[in-house]
Backbone as a printed PyTorch tensor [residue, N CA C, xyz], in Angstrom:
tensor([[[  0.8020,  -1.2490,  -0.0050],
         [ -0.0780,   0.0130,  -0.0210],
         [  0.7990,   1.2230,   0.0550]],

        [[  0.4990,   2.2130,  -0.7860],
         [  1.1900,   3.5270,  -0.7820],
         [  0.7010,   4.3670,   0.5820]],

        [[  1.4140,   5.3560,   1.0150],
         [  0.9430,   6.2100,   2.0980],
         [ -0.4090,   6.6140,   1.9470]],

        [[ -0.7450,   7.0860,   0.8300],
         [ -1.9980,   7.6600,   0.5170],
         [ -3.2080,   6.5720,   0.5730]],

        [[ -2.8610,   5.2870,   0.1840],
         [ -4.0220,   4.3130,   0.2420],
         [ -3.9970,   3.8140,   1.7220]],

        [[ -2.8800,   3.9650,   2.3710],
         [ -2.8630,   3.6040,   3.9250],
         [ -3.8020,   4.6560,   4.5720]],

        [[ -3.5100,   5.9230,   4.2950],
         [ -4.3770,   7.0340,   4.8540],
         [ -5.9210,   6.8160,   4.6930]],

        [[ -6.2300,   6.4250,   3.3310],
         [ -7.5940,   6.0180,   3.1160],
         [ -8.1880,   4.9210,   3.8620]],

        [[ -7.3670,   3.8830,   3.9940],
         [ -7.7810,   2.6670,   4.8070],
         [ -8.0340,   3.2610,   6.3040]],

        [[ -7.2770,   4.2150,   6.9100],
         [ -7.4590,   4.4450,   8.2520],
         [ -8.6590,   5.4330,   8.4630]],

        [[ -8.9930,   6.2960,   7.6730],
         [-10.1720,   7.2120,   7.6450],
         [-10.3040,   7.7410,   8.9450]],

        [[ -9.2670,   8.6700,   9.4100],
         [ -9.3110,   9.2430,  10.6770],
         [-10.2890,  10.3380,  10.6000]],

        [[-10.9480,  10.7520,  11.7770],
         [-11.7780,  11.7760,  11.8820],
         [-10.9160,  12.9030,  12.5960]],

        [[-10.8270,  14.0390,  11.8780],
         [ -9.9460,  15.1400,  12.1520],
         [-10.7400,  16.4590,  12.2860]],

        [[-10.4480,  17.1460,  13.3460],
         [-11.0970,  18.4650,  13.5410],
         [-10.0620,  19.4580,  13.2850]],

        [[-10.1160,  20.3930,  12.2650],
         [ -9.0750,  21.4610,  12.2210],
         [ -9.6620,  22.5150,  13.1920]],

        [[ -8.7820,  23.0580,  14.0970],
         [ -9.0300,  24.1280,  14.9590],
         [ -7.9560,  25.3530,  14.6940]],

        [[ -8.5600,  26.3950,  14.2690],
         [ -7.5660,  27.4520,  13.9930],
         [ -8.4160,  28.8860,  14.2960]],

        [[ -7.3600,  29.8950,  14.4420],
         [ -7.8230,  31.2480,  14.7650],
         [ -8.7140,  31.8070,  13.4600]],

        [[ -8.0960,  31.3240,  12.2770],
         [ -8.6930,  31.9670,  10.9970],
         [ -8.4190,  30.9900,   9.8790]],

        [[ -9.0910,  31.1640,   8.7700],
         [ -8.9170,  30.1350,   7.7030],
         [ -7.8280,  30.7660,   6.6950]],

        [[ -6.5010,  30.4340,   7.2930],
         [ -5.3080,  30.9350,   6.6350],
         [ -4.9580,  30.0510,   5.5210]],

        [[ -3.9070,  30.5400,   4.7190],
         [ -3.4400,  29.6740,   3.6260],
         [ -2.9210,  28.2070,   4.1270]],

        [[ -2.3050,  28.1960,   5.2650],
         [ -1.7810,  26.9800,   5.7740],
         [ -3.0990,  26.0990,   6.0910]],

        [[ -4.1490,  26.7550,   6.7120],
         [ -5.2960,  25.8570,   6.9770],
         [ -5.9800,  25.4220,   5.8280]],

        [[ -6.0090,  26.1320,   4.6810],
         [ -6.4780,  25.7440,   3.6000],
         [ -5.8850,  24.5180,   2.8290]],

        [[ -4.3960,  24.4830,   2.8960],
         [ -3.7020,  23.4470,   2.6020],
         [ -3.8470,  22.2070,   3.3870]],

        [[ -3.8100,  22.3170,   4.6510],
         [ -4.1020,  21.2020,   5.5640],
         [ -5.4820,  20.5070,   5.1680]],

        [[ -6.5270,  21.3660,   5.1800],
         [ -7.7990,  20.8830,   4.7540],
         [ -7.9110,  20.0600,   3.4880]],

        [[ -7.2580,  20.6910,   2.4420],
         [ -7.1280,  20.0340,   1.0680],
         [ -6.5380,  18.6820,   1.2050]],

        [[ -5.2750,  18.5870,   1.9780],
         [ -4.6210,  17.3600,   1.9180],
         [ -5.2300,  16.3780,   2.7510]],

        [[ -5.9920,  16.8770,   3.8600],
         [ -6.8370,  15.8600,   4.6390],
         [ -7.8410,  15.2200,   3.7940]],

        [[ -8.5890,  16.0810,   3.0230],
         [ -9.8140,  15.4600,   2.2990],
         [ -9.1990,  14.7900,   1.1780]],

        [[ -8.2080,  14.9740,   0.4150],
         [ -7.6310,  14.2880,  -0.5370],
         [ -7.3410,  12.8320,  -0.1280]],

        [[ -6.6780,  12.7920,   1.0870],
         [ -6.4070,  11.4950,   1.8270],
         [ -7.4300,  10.7370,   2.2840]],

        [[ -8.6940,  11.2250,   2.1780],
         [ -9.8850,  10.4440,   2.4220],
         [-10.2950,  10.5240,   3.9250]],

        [[ -9.8760,  11.5280,   4.7060],
         [-10.1580,  11.6070,   6.0840],
         [-11.4820,  12.4290,   6.3170]],

        [[-12.3300,  12.0660,   7.3060],
         [-13.2760,  12.8580,   7.6710],
         [-12.9720,  14.1500,   8.3670]],

        [[-13.2670,  15.3340,   7.9460],
         [-12.7550,  16.4960,   8.4360],
         [-13.9550,  17.3940,   8.8590]],

        [[-13.8870,  18.0710,  10.0870],
         [-14.6660,  19.1390,  10.3820],
         [-13.8320,  20.3250,  10.7190]],

        [[-14.3630,  21.4750,  10.9180],
         [-13.4210,  22.7150,  10.8880],
         [-14.1400,  23.6290,  12.1010]],

        [[-13.3390,  24.1640,  12.8180],
         [-13.6120,  25.3070,  13.7560],
         [-12.7780,  26.4340,  13.6570]],

        [[-13.1960,  27.5920,  13.2780],
         [-12.3310,  28.8090,  13.1620],
         [-12.9080,  29.8770,  14.2290]],

        [[-11.8120,  30.5520,  14.7360],
         [-12.0530,  31.4920,  15.8540],
         [-12.0380,  30.5670,  17.0430]],

        [[-12.3490,  31.1370,  18.2710],
         [-12.2560,  30.4290,  19.4810],
         [-13.5220,  30.7220,  20.2710]],

        [[-14.5430,  29.8690,  20.0660],
         [-15.8010,  30.0100,  20.7040],
         [-15.8550,  28.7410,  21.6900]],

        [[-15.3560,  28.6660,  22.8590],
         [-15.2270,  27.4690,  23.6170],
         [-16.5800,  26.6300,  23.8860]],

        [[-17.6650,  27.2880,  24.1480],
         [-18.8840,  26.5990,  24.1200],
         [-19.1200,  25.7150,  22.9760]],

        [[-19.0710,  26.5100,  21.9000],
         [-19.3420,  26.0450,  20.3690],
         [-18.4450,  24.8170,  20.0430]],

        [[-17.1840,  25.0180,  20.4600],
         [-16.1680,  24.1180,  20.1810],
         [-16.3420,  22.8330,  20.8910]],

        [[-16.7470,  22.8810,  22.2890],
         [-16.9780,  21.7610,  23.0000],
         [-18.1640,  20.8810,  22.4550]],

        [[-19.1870,  21.6400,  22.0660],
         [-20.4080,  21.0410,  21.3630],
         [-19.9750,  20.2880,  20.0350]],

        [[-19.2300,  20.9470,  19.3490],
         [-18.7660,  20.4600,  18.1370],
         [-17.8170,  19.2320,  18.2710]],

        [[-17.0160,  19.2100,  19.2690],
         [-16.0910,  17.9980,  19.6350],
         [-17.0510,  16.8580,  20.1010]],

        [[-18.1180,  17.2330,  20.8910],
         [-19.0560,  16.1680,  21.3910],
         [-19.7730,  15.5310,  20.2170]],

        [[-20.0480,  16.3590,  19.2880],
         [-20.8970,  15.9140,  18.1830],
         [-20.1260,  14.9500,  17.1810]],

        [[-18.9630,  15.6080,  16.8330],
         [-18.0750,  14.9450,  15.8200],
         [-17.2340,  13.8690,  16.4280]],

        [[-16.8090,  13.8970,  17.6370],
         [-15.9780,  13.0120,  18.2170],
         [-14.6810,  12.6340,  17.3040]],

        [[-13.7360,  13.7420,  17.2390],
         [-12.5620,  13.4900,  16.4650],
         [-11.5300,  12.4800,  17.0460]],

        [[-10.8110,  11.9050,  16.2300],
         [ -9.7270,  11.1580,  16.6630],
         [ -8.5020,  11.9410,  16.9230]],

        [[ -8.4530,  13.1710,  16.2690],
         [ -7.3470,  14.0470,  16.3140],
         [ -7.6630,  15.5470,  16.0460]],

        [[ -7.2850,  16.4590,  16.7950],
         [ -7.5780,  17.8720,  16.5410],
         [ -6.2940,  18.4200,  16.0110]],

        [[ -6.1850,  19.0910,  14.7540],
         [ -5.0590,  19.5690,  14.1750],
         [ -5.2760,  21.1840,  14.2990]],

        [[ -4.2180,  21.7710,  14.6930],
         [ -4.2240,  23.1910,  14.9840],
         [ -3.1190,  23.9640,  14.1520]],

        [[ -3.3160,  24.1550,  12.8490],
         [ -2.3020,  24.6920,  12.0710],
         [ -2.1650,  26.2050,  12.1450]],

        [[ -3.1050,  26.8540,  12.8720],
         [ -2.7900,  28.4440,  13.0260],
         [ -3.6090,  28.8420,  14.2090]],

        [[ -2.9790,  29.0560,  15.3010],
         [ -3.7160,  29.5900,  16.5460],
         [ -3.0650,  30.8210,  17.0550]],

        [[ -3.9540,  31.7110,  17.4940],
         [ -3.4560,  32.9760,  18.1770],
         [ -4.2210,  32.9600,  19.4800]],

        [[ -4.8650,  31.8760,  19.9290],
         [ -5.5830,  31.7080,  21.3210],
         [ -5.2050,  30.5070,  21.8930]],

        [[ -5.2670,  30.3600,  23.1320],
         [ -5.1380,  28.9630,  23.7650],
         [ -6.2860,  28.0420,  23.7150]],

        [[ -6.0370,  26.8500,  23.5450],
         [ -7.0230,  25.7910,  23.4410],
         [ -7.4490,  25.6620,  25.0220]],

        [[ -8.7510,  25.5900,  25.1970],
         [ -9.3720,  25.4740,  26.5110],
         [ -8.7530,  24.1210,  27.0680]],

        [[ -8.4200,  24.2850,  28.4600],
         [ -7.6560,  23.1840,  29.2030],
         [ -8.4870,  21.8460,  29.0110]],

        [[ -9.8360,  21.8260,  29.1660],
         [-10.5620,  20.6100,  29.1180],
         [-10.3750,  19.9720,  27.7190]],

        [[-10.2390,  20.7610,  26.6800],
         [-10.2680,  20.3060,  25.2980],
         [ -8.9170,  19.5760,  25.0470]],

        [[ -7.7640,  20.2110,  25.3600],
         [ -6.5200,  19.5600,  25.1450],
         [ -6.2610,  18.4020,  26.1090]],

        [[ -6.8430,  18.4990,  27.4220],
         [ -6.4700,  17.3850,  28.2840],
         [ -7.3720,  16.0320,  27.8780]],

        [[ -8.4700,  16.2770,  27.2080],
         [ -9.2730,  15.0730,  26.8600],
         [ -9.2500,  14.7600,  25.4540]],

        [[ -8.5400,  15.3600,  24.5680],
         [ -8.4320,  15.0320,  23.1820],
         [ -6.9850,  15.1680,  22.7100]],

        [[ -6.6440,  14.2630,  21.6900],
         [ -5.2580,  14.3620,  21.0970],
         [ -5.2410,  15.5830,  20.2290]],

        [[ -4.2090,  16.4780,  20.5630],
         [ -4.2180,  17.7160,  19.8260],
         [ -2.8340,  17.9560,  19.1930]],

        [[ -2.8210,  18.2650,  17.9820],
         [ -1.3180,  18.6450,  17.2470],
         [ -1.5290,  19.9950,  16.8690]],

        [[ -0.5460,  20.6710,  17.5890],
         [ -0.4600,  22.2320,  17.3390],
         [  1.0010,  22.5000,  16.5640]],

        [[  0.5740,  23.0990,  15.5170],
         [  1.7780,  23.5500,  14.6680],
         [  2.2230,  24.9240,  15.0370]],

        [[  3.4440,  25.0210,  15.3850],
         [  3.7990,  26.2130,  16.0430],
         [  5.2970,  26.6150,  15.2510]],

        [[  5.4500,  27.8180,  14.8130],
         [  6.5750,  28.1070,  14.0530],
         [  7.8340,  28.3520,  14.9680]],

        [[  7.6660,  28.4600,  16.3570],
         [  8.7420,  28.6490,  17.2140],
         [  8.9210,  30.1220,  17.4260]],

        [[  9.9990,  30.4350,  18.1410],
         [ 10.2180,  31.8750,  18.4000],
         [ 11.7900,  32.1190,  17.9930]],

        [[ 12.0610,  33.3760,  17.5570],
         [ 13.4300,  33.6800,  17.3210],
         [ 14.2130,  34.0840,  18.4380]]])
């Protein structure tokens, strides 16, 4: 199996959590959809709506390609989160 076929076999449920729909978010969304994953999106940081969305969608992974806000403690403590951070100089 190629990596793309393997990804399609896994069919991971992924929530994209970001402060805005940046170019990086657009690319991440496209790549995940092409790989065959189930994707939901949350832009901005509305904690009550985010919690409801997580409860409804039940993601296997939350990917955060662009954040300017903190993820609520209960969200990152109870869900696997991948935060992309460019680092500091």
